[in-house]
Amino acid sequence: MRQIWLGANAVFRESVRDRVPYSIVVFAVLMIAASYLISQLTAGQDMKIIKDLGLAALSIFGLLIAVFIGVGLVTKEVEKRSVYGLLTKPLSRAEFLLGKYAGLVMTLAVNLAVMTAALYAVLFFSNLMAPEGLRQSWEAPAVDPRMLTAIVLIFAELMLVTALALFFSTFTSPLWATLLTLGLWVAGHFNSDLRNFGTVVDSAPVIWLARVIYYVIPNLAPFDVKGEVVHGIHVAARHVAYTLAYAAVYIGLLLTASVTIFGRRDFK
Amino acid sequence: MPAIETEALTKDYLVGFWRPRPYRALDGMTLSVESGEVFGFLGPNGAGKSTTLKLLMQLIFPTSGSARILGSPVGDVAVRRRIGFLAENPYYYDYLTAEELLTYFARLFGYTSAEAKTRVASVLDQVGLGAERRMRLRSFSKGMIQRVGLAQALLNEPEVVFLDEPMSGLDPLGRRDVRDLILGLRKRGCTVFFSSHILSDAEALCDRVAIVAQGKLAASGRLNALLAFELQGWELVISNVPEALAATLPARFGSVTSLSHGRVALKLAADAEPDRVISTLRAEGASVESLNPIRHSLEDFFMQHVRSAPQRATGL
Ligand SMILES: Nc1ncnc2c1ncn2[C@@H]1O[C@H](COP(=O)(O)OP(=O)(O)OP(=O)(O)O)[C@@H](O)[C@H]1O
Ligand SMILES: [Mg+2]
């Protein structure tokens, strides 16, 4: 446990030193610029647009961090052979890998927290500046705590994507791992369509194949409740609980597979 | 119990993209290194030295055979607390300072922050990087990185150290530092297993050596036994040679060289029984200045074994 914690800390420190702060700054600047512009252009819609844009940016920036840092975590160490230094310390390969994972999850958490704070700050000021009459017309209050539901699910999705990136990077090149992870992310968001493939075609093998793909590929659509939250539609607690449980199981399987593959690899 | 044991350790790499075939990098390596020994693992480029070390560190898995360190199978994470390893041309994280890197490793070895701090300061001084401790590794030269590598191998006061070409990239001063460091480790009772193709290092440091060529063990043993076994002959220097004796020398000894101050060097065959020759020459009036065995240097020995090593099998 201590070894995993030490490894996680190292990853976190590296990301702080390297790229991650920049993405946060870029995000904050974009957010503020966009919201000012938009609140000038539209009437009444501005809160929804800020929320839409903010949550979308949050998940996209998070995705970029998860994929690009996630893929680099292991492949860089293996390619540059710094892995020799670590794996000859009293640290099992499983601990090495889990430390990497935990470190990136920590990085993501801090990152999301900062971006969430930035988003709420923009909403708070826009709210202050909006006239009373306009406020009455909103479907949801500007500073709406329910947005946190969407953000928690985004975080869970990003944890899953990180596990995917880590999994692919234990046995493929960085390029392949990136492409496969991004590909699965896209496919994962359209995955639910596969379940109902039977209504579109009626060839049994194709339907069967679609079913298999449906169960293997992560199902990411349920993680996206941005639309509901922005429009003030209630998101059932049960939906959130099921989705989080799904994420936990999927991540557990991915990490187990990663540890198994990584544990048998030759570092030549 | 030997500190390091390998048993018919064999490693095949798959080479070729379209039709991968096994390439035998290491072939049935059986070795045993006693506790407290400085053991030199010698061989030309591509002989299989690094492969052996990576197998011992379980960075790669053997095709067959096995290895034990301090009585435990390699890969036992607990044993790693008691060993140190320096990789060939090591690389560590560019964005860390020497101190941060070593502190991180020290914490992995289980030291508390306070212990880590003193330990790190002490090894950095030991490898001569005390002044550069706060510099990012990005700005380190090759030799400085090599020193960081040595520092991290010694961090946990290991019982067994594995060094893959510890002298590579070091200037003459650095090499001497490393020699002293290894001698210091020996004094402390630490077992040192190091690979090299620099024979003078091995000659100066090792209790025993193994020579590996084409993936196979070509020879191994105590350095003085290996070289004594290869005795080439004797060099006998005499002086005060009477005229009558001088005239007969070329006929009796073949190789006769006149040296300064009336001394004469004679070369005797390995089986010439120098005692008998000396008493005869004394009886004929000459005085003996010195007698020295002529041995194969480690280099000759090395060359001979490396040249005669059979080519390794491929495409098994
Ligand atoms: N990843 C790999 N794939 C295929 N063959 C390899 C690989 N690594 C090493 N080899 C082969 O295994 C043999 C032994 O290599 P090794 O690195 O152990 O040599 P070495 O004795 O350390 O040489 P050097 O003195 O140059 O460091 C070489 O012939 C090399 O070509
Ligand atoms: Mg080598």
Coordinates of C-alpha atoms and ligand atoms in Angstrom, one line a residue:
Chain A
M1 CA 0.0 0.0 0.0
R2 CA 2.8 2.3 1.0
Q3 CA 4.6 1.5 -2.3
I4 CA 1.5 2.3 -4.3
W5 CA 1.1 5.6 -2.4
L6 CA 4.7 6.5 -3.1
G7 CA 4.3 5.7 -6.8
A8 CA 1.1 7.7 -7.0
N9 CA 2.8 10.7 -5.4
A10 CA 5.6 10.5 -8.0
V11 CA 3.1 10.5 -10.9
F12 CA 1.2 13.4 -9.3
R13 CA 4.3 15.4 -8.8
E14 CA 5.5 14.8 -12.4
S15 CA 2.1 15.9 -13.8
V16 CA 2.1 19.0 -11.6
R17 CA 5.6 19.9 -12.8
D18 CA 4.8 19.1 -16.5
R19 CA 1.7 19.9 -18.3
V20 CA -1.4 19.7 -16.2
P21 CA -1.4 23.2 -14.7
Y22 CA -1.4 24.6 -18.2
S23 CA -4.5 22.8 -19.2
I24 CA -6.2 24.2 -16.2
V25 CA -5.2 27.7 -17.0
V26 CA -6.2 27.3 -20.6
F27 CA -9.5 26.0 -19.5
A28 CA -10.2 28.8 -17.1
V29 CA -9.3 31.5 -19.6
L30 CA -11.4 29.9 -22.3
M31 CA -14.3 29.6 -19.9
I32 CA -14.2 33.2 -18.9
A33 CA -13.8 34.5 -22.4
A34 CA -16.5 32.4 -23.7
S35 CA -19.0 33.2 -21.0
Y36 CA -18.5 36.9 -21.3
L37 CA -18.9 36.8 -25.1
I38 CA -21.9 34.6 -25.0
S39 CA -23.7 36.6 -22.2
Q40 CA -23.4 39.6 -24.5
L41 CA -24.9 37.8 -27.5
T42 CA -27.8 35.9 -26.0
A43 CA -30.6 36.7 -23.7
G44 CA -31.8 34.3 -21.1
Q45 CA -30.0 31.3 -22.6
D46 CA -26.6 32.3 -21.3
M47 CA -26.6 30.2 -18.1
K48 CA -27.4 27.1 -20.0
I49 CA -24.7 27.8 -22.5
I50 CA -22.1 28.5 -19.9
K51 CA -23.0 25.2 -18.1
D52 CA -23.1 23.3 -21.4
L53 CA -19.8 24.6 -22.5
G54 CA -18.2 24.3 -19.0
L55 CA -19.2 20.7 -18.5
A56 CA -18.2 19.8 -22.0
A57 CA -14.8 21.4 -21.6
L58 CA -14.4 19.7 -18.3
S59 CA -14.9 16.3 -19.8
I60 CA -12.8 17.0 -22.9
F61 CA -9.9 18.4 -21.0
G62 CA -10.2 15.5 -18.5
L63 CA -10.2 13.1 -21.4
L64 CA -7.1 14.5 -22.9
I65 CA -5.3 14.3 -19.6
A66 CA -6.5 10.7 -19.0
V67 CA -5.5 9.5 -22.5
F68 CA -2.3 11.3 -23.1
I69 CA -0.8 11.1 -19.7
G70 CA -2.4 7.7 -19.1
V71 CA -0.7 6.2 -22.2
G72 CA 2.6 7.8 -21.4
L73 CA 2.7 6.6 -17.8
V74 CA 3.9 3.1 -18.6
T75 CA 5.1 3.3 -22.2
K76 CA 7.5 6.2 -21.4
E77 CA 9.0 4.3 -18.5
V78 CA 9.4 1.2 -20.6
E79 CA 10.8 3.0 -23.7
K80 CA 13.3 5.1 -21.8
R81 CA 14.1 2.1 -19.5
S82 CA 13.6 4.1 -16.3
V83 CA 11.5 1.2 -15.4
Y84 CA 14.7 -0.7 -14.6
G85 CA 15.3 1.6 -11.7
L86 CA 11.9 1.2 -10.2
L87 CA 11.2 -2.5 -10.8
T88 CA 14.5 -3.5 -9.1
K89 CA 13.4 -1.8 -5.9
P90 CA 11.2 -3.5 -3.4
L91 CA 8.1 -2.8 -5.5
S92 CA 6.1 -5.5 -7.3
R93 CA 4.9 -4.9 -10.8
A94 CA 1.3 -4.8 -9.6
E95 CA 2.2 -2.1 -7.1
F96 CA 4.1 -0.2 -9.8
L97 CA 1.1 -0.3 -12.1
L98 CA -1.5 0.5 -9.4
G99 CA 0.7 3.4 -8.2
K100 CA 0.7 4.8 -11.7
Y101 CA -3.1 4.5 -11.9
A102 CA -3.7 6.0 -8.5
G103 CA -1.4 8.9 -9.3
L104 CA -3.2 9.8 -12.5
V105 CA -6.6 9.5 -10.8
M106 CA -5.3 11.9 -8.1
T107 CA -4.1 14.3 -10.8
L108 CA -7.5 14.1 -12.5
A109 CA -9.3 14.7 -9.3
V110 CA -7.3 17.8 -8.5
N111 CA -7.7 19.0 -12.1
L112 CA -11.4 18.5 -12.1
A113 CA -11.7 20.2 -8.7
V114 CA -9.9 23.3 -10.0
M115 CA -12.0 23.3 -13.2
T116 CA -15.2 22.8 -11.2
A117 CA -14.3 25.7 -9.0
A118 CA -13.6 27.9 -12.1
L119 CA -16.9 26.9 -13.6
Y120 CA -18.8 27.7 -10.4
A121 CA -17.0 31.0 -10.1
V122 CA -18.0 32.1 -13.6
L123 CA -21.6 31.0 -12.9
F124 CA -21.6 32.9 -9.6
F125 CA -20.5 36.2 -11.2
S126 CA -22.9 35.8 -14.2
N127 CA -25.6 35.3 -11.7
L128 CA -24.7 38.5 -9.8
M129 CA -24.8 40.5 -13.0
A130 CA -28.0 39.1 -14.4
P131 CA -31.2 41.2 -13.8
E132 CA -33.9 39.7 -11.5
G133 CA -36.4 39.3 -14.4
L134 CA -34.0 37.1 -16.3
R135 CA -33.2 34.9 -13.4
Q136 CA -36.9 34.0 -13.0
S137 CA -36.9 32.5 -16.5
W138 CA -34.1 30.0 -15.9
E139 CA -34.9 26.3 -15.6
A140 CA -32.3 25.8 -13.0
P141 CA -30.5 28.2 -10.7
A142 CA -27.2 29.5 -11.9
V143 CA -25.1 28.1 -9.0
D144 CA -26.7 24.7 -9.1
P145 CA -25.2 22.0 -6.8
R146 CA -26.9 19.3 -8.9
M147 CA -24.2 20.0 -11.5
L148 CA -21.9 18.0 -9.2
T149 CA -23.8 14.9 -10.2
A150 CA -22.7 15.3 -13.8
I151 CA -19.1 16.1 -12.6
V152 CA -19.0 13.0 -10.4
L153 CA -20.0 10.9 -13.4
I154 CA -17.5 12.6 -15.6
F155 CA -14.8 11.7 -13.1
A156 CA -16.0 8.1 -13.0
E157 CA -15.9 8.0 -16.8
L158 CA -12.4 9.4 -16.8
M159 CA -11.2 6.9 -14.3
L160 CA -12.5 4.2 -16.6
V161 CA -10.8 5.8 -19.6
T162 CA -7.5 6.0 -17.6
A163 CA -7.8 2.3 -16.9
L164 CA -8.3 1.7 -20.6
A165 CA -5.3 3.7 -21.5
L166 CA -3.2 1.9 -18.9
F167 CA -4.4 -1.4 -20.1
F168 CA -3.5 -0.8 -23.7
S169 CA -0.2 0.7 -22.8
T170 CA 0.9 -2.5 -21.0
F171 CA 1.1 -4.3 -24.4
T172 CA 1.1 -1.9 -27.3
S173 CA 3.0 1.1 -28.5
P174 CA 2.0 4.6 -27.3
L175 CA 0.4 5.4 -30.7
W176 CA -1.7 2.3 -30.7
A177 CA -2.7 2.7 -27.1
T178 CA -3.8 6.3 -27.8
L179 CA -5.8 5.3 -30.9
L180 CA -7.4 2.4 -29.2
T181 CA -8.4 4.3 -26.1
L182 CA -9.8 7.2 -28.1
G183 CA -11.5 4.8 -30.4
L184 CA -13.1 3.0 -27.5
W185 CA -14.2 6.3 -25.9
V186 CA -16.0 7.2 -29.1
A187 CA -17.5 3.8 -29.6
G188 CA -18.4 3.7 -25.9
H189 CA -20.6 6.7 -26.3
F190 CA -22.5 5.2 -29.2
N191 CA -22.5 1.7 -27.7
S192 CA -26.1 1.7 -26.5
D193 CA -27.2 1.8 -30.2
L194 CA -25.7 -1.6 -30.7
R195 CA -28.1 -3.2 -28.2
N196 CA -31.0 -2.3 -30.4
F197 CA -29.2 -3.4 -33.5
G198 CA -31.8 -6.1 -34.0
T199 CA -34.3 -3.5 -35.1
V200 CA -32.1 -2.2 -37.9
V201 CA -30.8 -5.5 -39.5
D202 CA -32.1 -9.0 -39.3
S203 CA -29.1 -11.1 -39.9
A204 CA -28.6 -13.3 -36.9
P205 CA -24.8 -13.4 -36.8
V206 CA -24.6 -9.6 -37.2
I207 CA -27.0 -9.1 -34.3
W208 CA -25.0 -11.6 -32.3
L209 CA -21.7 -9.8 -33.1
A210 CA -23.3 -6.5 -32.1
R211 CA -24.3 -8.0 -28.8
V212 CA -20.8 -9.2 -28.1
I213 CA -19.3 -5.9 -28.9
Y214 CA -21.9 -4.2 -26.8
Y215 CA -20.9 -6.2 -23.7
V216 CA -17.1 -5.9 -24.3
I217 CA -16.9 -2.2 -25.2
P218 CA -17.4 0.0 -22.2
N219 CA -20.8 1.6 -22.2
L220 CA -20.2 5.3 -21.6
A221 CA -23.5 6.9 -22.6
P222 CA -24.9 6.5 -19.0
F223 CA -22.0 8.6 -17.7
D224 CA -23.2 11.6 -19.7
V225 CA -26.0 13.4 -17.8
K226 CA -24.8 16.9 -18.8
G227 CA -28.0 17.6 -20.8
E228 CA -30.3 16.6 -17.9
V229 CA -28.3 18.6 -15.4
V230 CA -28.2 21.7 -17.5
H231 CA -31.9 21.6 -18.1
G232 CA -32.6 21.0 -14.4
I233 CA -34.0 17.5 -15.1
H234 CA -33.7 15.2 -12.1
V235 CA -31.1 12.4 -12.4
A236 CA -32.2 9.4 -10.4
A237 CA -29.9 8.4 -7.6
R238 CA -30.3 4.8 -8.8
H239 CA -28.9 5.7 -12.2
V240 CA -25.9 7.3 -10.6
A241 CA -25.4 4.3 -8.3
Y242 CA -25.7 1.7 -11.1
T243 CA -23.3 3.7 -13.3
L244 CA -20.7 4.0 -10.6
A245 CA -21.0 0.3 -9.8
Y246 CA -20.6 -0.4 -13.5
A247 CA -17.5 1.8 -13.6
A248 CA -16.0 0.1 -10.5
V249 CA -16.4 -3.4 -12.0
Y250 CA -15.1 -2.4 -15.4
I251 CA -12.1 -0.7 -13.9
G252 CA -11.5 -3.7 -11.7
L253 CA -11.4 -6.0 -14.6
L254 CA -9.1 -3.7 -16.7
L255 CA -6.7 -3.3 -13.8
T256 CA -6.6 -7.0 -13.2
A257 CA -5.9 -7.7 -16.9
S258 CA -3.2 -4.9 -17.0
V259 CA -1.5 -6.3 -13.9
T260 CA -1.5 -9.8 -15.4
I261 CA -0.1 -8.8 -18.7
F262 CA 2.4 -6.4 -17.2
G263 CA 3.5 -9.0 -14.7
R264 CA 4.7 -11.3 -17.5
R265 CA 6.3 -8.9 -19.8
D266 CA 10.0 -8.8 -20.7
F267 CA 11.6 -5.4 -20.4
K268 CA 14.4 -5.8 -22.9
Chain B
M1 CA 24.7 -20.6 0.8
P2 CA 26.0 -18.8 -2.3
A3 CA 24.9 -15.2 -2.7
I4 CA 24.0 -15.7 -6.3
E5 CA 23.3 -18.9 -8.1
T6 CA 22.1 -19.5 -11.6
E7 CA 21.2 -22.9 -13.0
A8 CA 21.3 -23.5 -16.7
L9 CA 19.8 -20.1 -17.3
T10 CA 18.7 -19.7 -20.9
K11 CA 17.1 -16.9 -22.8
D12 CA 15.7 -16.9 -26.3
Y13 CA 14.6 -13.7 -27.9
L14 CA 12.2 -13.7 -30.7
V15 CA 13.7 -11.8 -33.6
G16 CA 12.1 -11.0 -37.0
F17 CA 8.8 -9.3 -37.4
W18 CA 7.0 -11.5 -40.0
R19 CA 8.5 -14.8 -39.0
P20 CA 9.8 -14.5 -35.5
R21 CA 12.5 -17.0 -34.7
P22 CA 14.1 -17.6 -31.4
Y23 CA 17.6 -16.2 -31.0
R24 CA 19.5 -17.7 -28.1
A25 CA 21.0 -14.7 -26.2
L26 CA 22.0 -16.8 -23.3
D27 CA 22.6 -20.6 -23.3
G28 CA 22.7 -22.7 -20.1
M29 CA 24.5 -20.2 -17.9
T30 CA 25.4 -21.9 -14.6
L31 CA 27.2 -19.8 -12.1
S32 CA 27.6 -19.5 -8.4
V33 CA 29.0 -16.5 -6.5
E34 CA 29.9 -16.8 -2.9
S35 CA 28.9 -14.3 -0.3
G36 CA 31.5 -11.5 0.0
E37 CA 33.1 -12.1 -3.3
V38 CA 33.8 -9.6 -6.0
F39 CA 32.9 -11.4 -9.2
G40 CA 33.7 -10.1 -12.6
F41 CA 31.5 -11.1 -15.5
L42 CA 33.5 -10.6 -18.6
G43 CA 32.7 -11.0 -22.2
P44 CA 32.7 -9.1 -25.6
N45 CA 29.8 -7.1 -26.9
G46 CA 26.7 -9.1 -27.3
A47 CA 28.0 -12.0 -25.2
G48 CA 25.0 -12.1 -23.0
K49 CA 26.2 -10.2 -19.9
S50 CA 23.3 -7.7 -19.7
T51 CA 20.9 -10.5 -20.5
T52 CA 22.1 -12.4 -17.5
L53 CA 21.8 -9.4 -15.2
K54 CA 18.3 -8.6 -16.5
L55 CA 17.4 -12.2 -15.8
L56 CA 18.8 -11.9 -12.3
M57 CA 16.7 -8.8 -11.7
Q58 CA 13.7 -10.5 -13.3
L59 CA 13.3 -7.7 -15.8
I60 CA 13.0 -10.5 -18.3
F61 CA 11.9 -14.1 -17.8
P62 CA 14.1 -17.1 -18.6
T63 CA 13.2 -19.4 -21.4
S64 CA 14.5 -22.2 -19.1
G65 CA 16.6 -22.5 -16.1
S66 CA 16.4 -20.6 -12.8
A67 CA 18.3 -18.3 -10.6
R68 CA 18.4 -17.5 -6.9
I69 CA 19.7 -14.5 -5.0
L70 CA 20.5 -14.8 -1.3
G71 CA 18.7 -18.2 -1.4
S72 CA 15.4 -16.8 -2.8
P73 CA 14.2 -17.2 -6.3
V74 CA 14.7 -14.0 -8.4
G75 CA 11.7 -11.8 -8.4
D76 CA 11.1 -12.2 -4.7
V77 CA 10.3 -8.6 -3.9
A78 CA 11.5 -8.9 -0.3
V79 CA 15.0 -9.7 -1.4
R80 CA 15.2 -6.5 -3.4
R81 CA 15.5 -4.7 -0.1
R82 CA 18.9 -6.4 0.3
I83 CA 20.3 -5.9 -3.2
G84 CA 21.3 -3.0 -5.4
F85 CA 21.3 -2.8 -9.2
L86 CA 22.9 -0.5 -11.7
A87 CA 21.7 -0.9 -15.3
E88 CA 23.7 -0.5 -18.4
N89 CA 23.5 3.2 -19.5
P90 CA 20.8 3.9 -16.9
Y91 CA 18.2 6.5 -17.4
Y92 CA 16.2 8.2 -14.6
Y93 CA 13.6 10.9 -14.7
D94 CA 14.8 14.1 -16.3
Y95 CA 12.5 16.3 -14.3
L96 CA 13.8 15.2 -10.9
T97 CA 16.9 16.4 -9.1
A98 CA 19.4 13.9 -7.9
E99 CA 18.3 14.3 -4.4
E100 CA 14.6 13.9 -5.2
L101 CA 15.2 10.8 -7.2
L102 CA 17.2 9.2 -4.5
T103 CA 14.8 10.2 -1.8
Y104 CA 12.0 8.6 -3.8
F105 CA 14.0 5.4 -4.1
A106 CA 15.0 5.5 -0.4
R107 CA 11.3 5.8 0.6
L108 CA 10.6 2.7 -1.6
F109 CA 13.3 0.9 0.4
G110 CA 11.3 1.6 3.5
Y111 CA 13.3 4.5 5.0
T112 CA 11.4 7.2 6.8
S113 CA 11.8 10.7 5.4
A114 CA 14.4 11.6 8.0
E115 CA 16.4 8.4 7.5
A116 CA 16.1 8.9 3.7
K117 CA 17.6 12.4 4.0
T118 CA 20.7 11.3 5.7
R119 CA 21.1 8.2 3.6
V120 CA 20.7 10.2 0.4
A121 CA 23.2 12.8 1.5
S122 CA 25.7 10.1 2.3
V123 CA 25.5 8.2 -1.0
L124 CA 25.6 11.4 -3.0
D125 CA 28.8 12.3 -1.2
Q126 CA 30.1 8.8 -1.8
V127 CA 29.8 9.1 -5.5
G128 CA 31.0 12.7 -5.7
L129 CA 27.8 14.4 -6.5
G130 CA 27.3 16.3 -3.2
A131 CA 27.5 19.7 -4.9
E132 CA 25.1 18.8 -7.7
R133 CA 22.3 17.3 -5.5
R134 CA 19.8 20.1 -6.3
M135 CA 20.4 19.9 -10.1
R136 CA 17.8 18.4 -12.4
L137 CA 19.0 15.2 -14.0
R138 CA 18.2 16.7 -17.4
S139 CA 21.3 18.8 -17.0
F140 CA 23.5 15.9 -15.9
S141 CA 26.3 14.5 -18.2
K142 CA 26.6 10.8 -19.0
G143 CA 29.2 10.2 -16.3
M144 CA 27.1 12.1 -13.8
I145 CA 24.1 10.0 -14.5
Q146 CA 26.3 6.9 -14.2
R147 CA 27.2 8.2 -10.7
V148 CA 23.6 8.7 -9.8
G149 CA 23.1 5.1 -10.9
L150 CA 25.8 4.0 -8.6
A151 CA 24.3 6.0 -5.8
Q152 CA 20.9 4.4 -6.2
A153 CA 22.5 1.0 -6.2
L154 CA 24.2 1.6 -2.9
L155 CA 21.3 3.5 -1.3
N156 CA 20.0 0.6 0.9
E157 CA 23.4 -0.6 2.0
P158 CA 22.9 -3.7 0.0
E159 CA 24.3 -7.2 0.7
V160 CA 24.7 -7.9 -3.0
V161 CA 25.2 -5.4 -5.7
F162 CA 24.8 -6.0 -9.4
L163 CA 26.6 -3.5 -11.7
D164 CA 26.3 -3.7 -15.4
E165 CA 29.4 -2.0 -16.8
P166 CA 29.9 0.3 -13.8
M167 CA 32.9 2.1 -15.4
S168 CA 31.2 3.0 -18.6
G169 CA 31.1 6.7 -19.3
L170 CA 33.4 7.6 -16.5
D171 CA 36.6 9.6 -16.8
P172 CA 39.9 8.2 -15.4
L173 CA 39.2 9.8 -12.0
G174 CA 35.7 8.4 -12.0
R175 CA 37.0 4.9 -12.8
R176 CA 39.4 5.1 -9.9
D177 CA 36.6 6.2 -7.6
V178 CA 34.5 3.3 -8.7
R179 CA 37.4 0.9 -8.1
D180 CA 37.8 2.3 -4.6
L181 CA 34.1 2.1 -4.1
I182 CA 34.0 -1.6 -5.1
L183 CA 37.0 -2.3 -2.8
G184 CA 35.2 -0.5 0.0
L185 CA 32.1 -2.7 -0.6
R186 CA 34.3 -5.8 -0.4
K187 CA 35.8 -4.6 2.8
R188 CA 32.3 -4.2 4.2
G189 CA 31.5 -7.8 3.2
C190 CA 29.2 -6.9 0.3
T191 CA 29.0 -9.3 -2.6
V192 CA 29.7 -7.5 -5.9
F193 CA 28.7 -8.9 -9.3
F194 CA 29.8 -6.7 -12.1
S195 CA 30.0 -7.0 -15.9
S196 CA 32.7 -5.4 -17.9
H197 CA 34.8 -5.8 -21.0
I198 CA 37.6 -3.8 -19.4
L199 CA 40.0 -6.4 -18.3
S200 CA 42.3 -4.3 -16.2
D201 CA 39.3 -3.4 -14.0
A202 CA 38.6 -7.0 -13.5
E203 CA 42.3 -7.8 -12.9
A204 CA 42.4 -5.1 -10.2
L205 CA 39.2 -6.0 -8.4
C206 CA 38.0 -9.5 -8.8
D207 CA 38.3 -12.6 -6.6
R208 CA 36.8 -14.6 -9.4
V209 CA 35.8 -14.1 -13.0
A210 CA 33.6 -15.7 -15.5
I211 CA 34.1 -15.3 -19.2
V212 CA 31.1 -15.5 -21.3
A213 CA 31.1 -15.6 -25.1
Q214 CA 28.3 -16.2 -27.6
G215 CA 25.8 -16.7 -24.8
K216 CA 27.8 -19.5 -23.1
L217 CA 30.1 -19.7 -20.2
A218 CA 33.6 -20.0 -21.7
A219 CA 35.7 -20.2 -18.5
S220 CA 35.4 -19.3 -14.8
G221 CA 37.5 -19.5 -11.7
R222 CA 39.8 -17.6 -9.5
L223 CA 41.8 -15.0 -11.4
N224 CA 45.2 -16.2 -10.2
A225 CA 44.3 -19.9 -10.8
L226 CA 43.0 -19.1 -14.3
L227 CA 46.1 -17.2 -15.2
A228 CA 48.6 -19.4 -13.5
F229 CA 47.2 -22.4 -15.3
E230 CA 48.1 -20.6 -18.5
L231 CA 51.7 -20.2 -17.5
Q232 CA 53.8 -19.4 -20.5
G233 CA 57.3 -19.7 -19.2
W234 CA 59.8 -17.9 -17.1
E235 CA 62.0 -14.9 -17.4
L236 CA 65.3 -15.3 -15.7
V237 CA 67.7 -12.4 -15.4
I238 CA 71.3 -13.2 -14.5
S239 CA 74.5 -11.0 -14.2
N240 CA 78.3 -11.4 -13.8
V241 CA 78.2 -13.9 -16.7
P242 CA 81.7 -15.4 -17.3
E243 CA 82.8 -15.3 -20.9
A244 CA 82.8 -19.0 -21.3
L245 CA 79.2 -19.3 -20.1
A246 CA 78.0 -16.4 -22.2
A247 CA 79.2 -18.1 -25.4
T248 CA 77.0 -21.2 -24.6
L249 CA 73.8 -19.3 -23.6
P250 CA 72.2 -18.9 -27.1
A251 CA 72.6 -22.6 -27.8
R252 CA 71.1 -23.6 -24.4
F253 CA 68.3 -21.1 -24.1
G254 CA 67.3 -19.9 -27.5
S255 CA 66.1 -16.5 -26.4
V256 CA 68.8 -14.4 -24.9
T257 CA 68.6 -10.7 -24.5
S258 CA 71.4 -8.5 -23.2
L259 CA 70.3 -5.8 -20.8
S260 CA 72.1 -2.8 -19.3
H261 CA 74.8 -3.2 -16.7
G262 CA 75.9 -6.6 -18.0
R263 CA 72.6 -8.3 -17.2
V264 CA 71.2 -11.0 -19.5
A265 CA 67.6 -12.0 -19.7
L266 CA 66.8 -15.6 -20.5
K267 CA 63.5 -17.1 -21.5
L268 CA 62.7 -20.5 -20.1
A269 CA 60.0 -22.8 -21.2
A270 CA 57.1 -23.4 -18.8
D271 CA 58.3 -26.9 -18.0
A272 CA 62.0 -25.9 -17.6
E273 CA 62.3 -26.4 -13.9
P274 CA 63.8 -23.0 -13.0
D275 CA 65.3 -24.3 -9.7
R276 CA 67.6 -26.7 -11.6
V277 CA 68.5 -24.1 -14.2
I278 CA 69.4 -21.6 -11.6
S279 CA 71.7 -24.0 -9.6
T280 CA 73.4 -25.0 -12.9
L281 CA 74.0 -21.4 -13.9
R282 CA 75.2 -20.5 -10.4
A283 CA 77.7 -23.4 -10.5
E284 CA 79.0 -21.9 -13.7
G285 CA 79.7 -18.6 -12.0
A286 CA 76.6 -16.4 -12.9
S287 CA 74.6 -14.6 -10.3
V288 CA 70.8 -14.6 -10.3
E289 CA 69.1 -11.2 -10.4
S290 CA 65.4 -12.2 -10.7
L291 CA 63.0 -14.9 -11.8
N292 CA 59.5 -14.1 -13.0
P293 CA 56.7 -16.3 -14.4
I294 CA 55.4 -15.2 -17.7
R295 CA 51.7 -15.5 -17.7
H296 CA 49.0 -15.0 -20.2
S297 CA 47.5 -11.6 -19.3
L298 CA 43.8 -11.7 -18.7
E299 CA 43.6 -10.2 -22.1
D300 CA 45.3 -13.1 -23.9
F301 CA 43.2 -15.5 -21.9
F302 CA 40.1 -13.6 -22.8
M303 CA 40.9 -13.4 -26.5
Q304 CA 41.7 -17.1 -26.6
H305 CA 38.3 -18.1 -25.1
V306 CA 36.3 -15.6 -27.0
R307 CA 37.8 -16.6 -30.3
S308 CA 37.3 -20.2 -29.8
A309 CA 33.7 -19.9 -28.6
P310 CA 31.3 -21.7 -30.9
Q311 CA 28.8 -19.5 -32.7
R312 CA 25.4 -19.4 -31.0
A313 CA 22.5 -21.3 -32.3
T314 CA 19.7 -19.4 -34.1
G315 CA 16.4 -20.3 -35.6
L316 CA 16.1 -23.3 -33.3
Ligands
LIG1 N1 15.6 -7.3 -27.1 C1 16.4 -8.1 -27.8 N2 15.9 -8.7 -28.9 C2 16.7 -9.6 -29.6 N3 17.9 -9.9 -29.3 C3 18.5 -9.3 -28.2 C4 17.7 -8.4 -27.4 N4 18.5 -8.0 -26.4 C5 19.7 -8.6 -26.6 N5 19.7 -9.4 -27.7 C6 20.8 -10.2 -28.2 O1 21.3 -11.0 -27.1 C7 22.7 -11.1 -27.1 C8 23.2 -10.7 -25.8 O2 23.0 -9.3 -25.5 P1 23.5 -8.6 -24.2 O3 22.8 -7.3 -24.2 O4 23.2 -9.5 -23.1 O5 25.0 -8.5 -24.5 P2 26.1 -7.9 -23.5 O6 27.1 -9.0 -23.2 O7 25.5 -7.1 -22.4 O8 26.9 -6.9 -24.5 P3 27.5 -5.4 -24.3 O9 28.9 -5.6 -23.8 O10 27.5 -4.8 -25.7 O11 26.6 -4.7 -23.4 C9 23.1 -10.1 -28.3 O12 23.6 -10.9 -29.3 C10 21.9 -9.3 -28.6 O13 21.9 -9.2 -30.0
MG2 MG 25.5 -5.2 -21.9

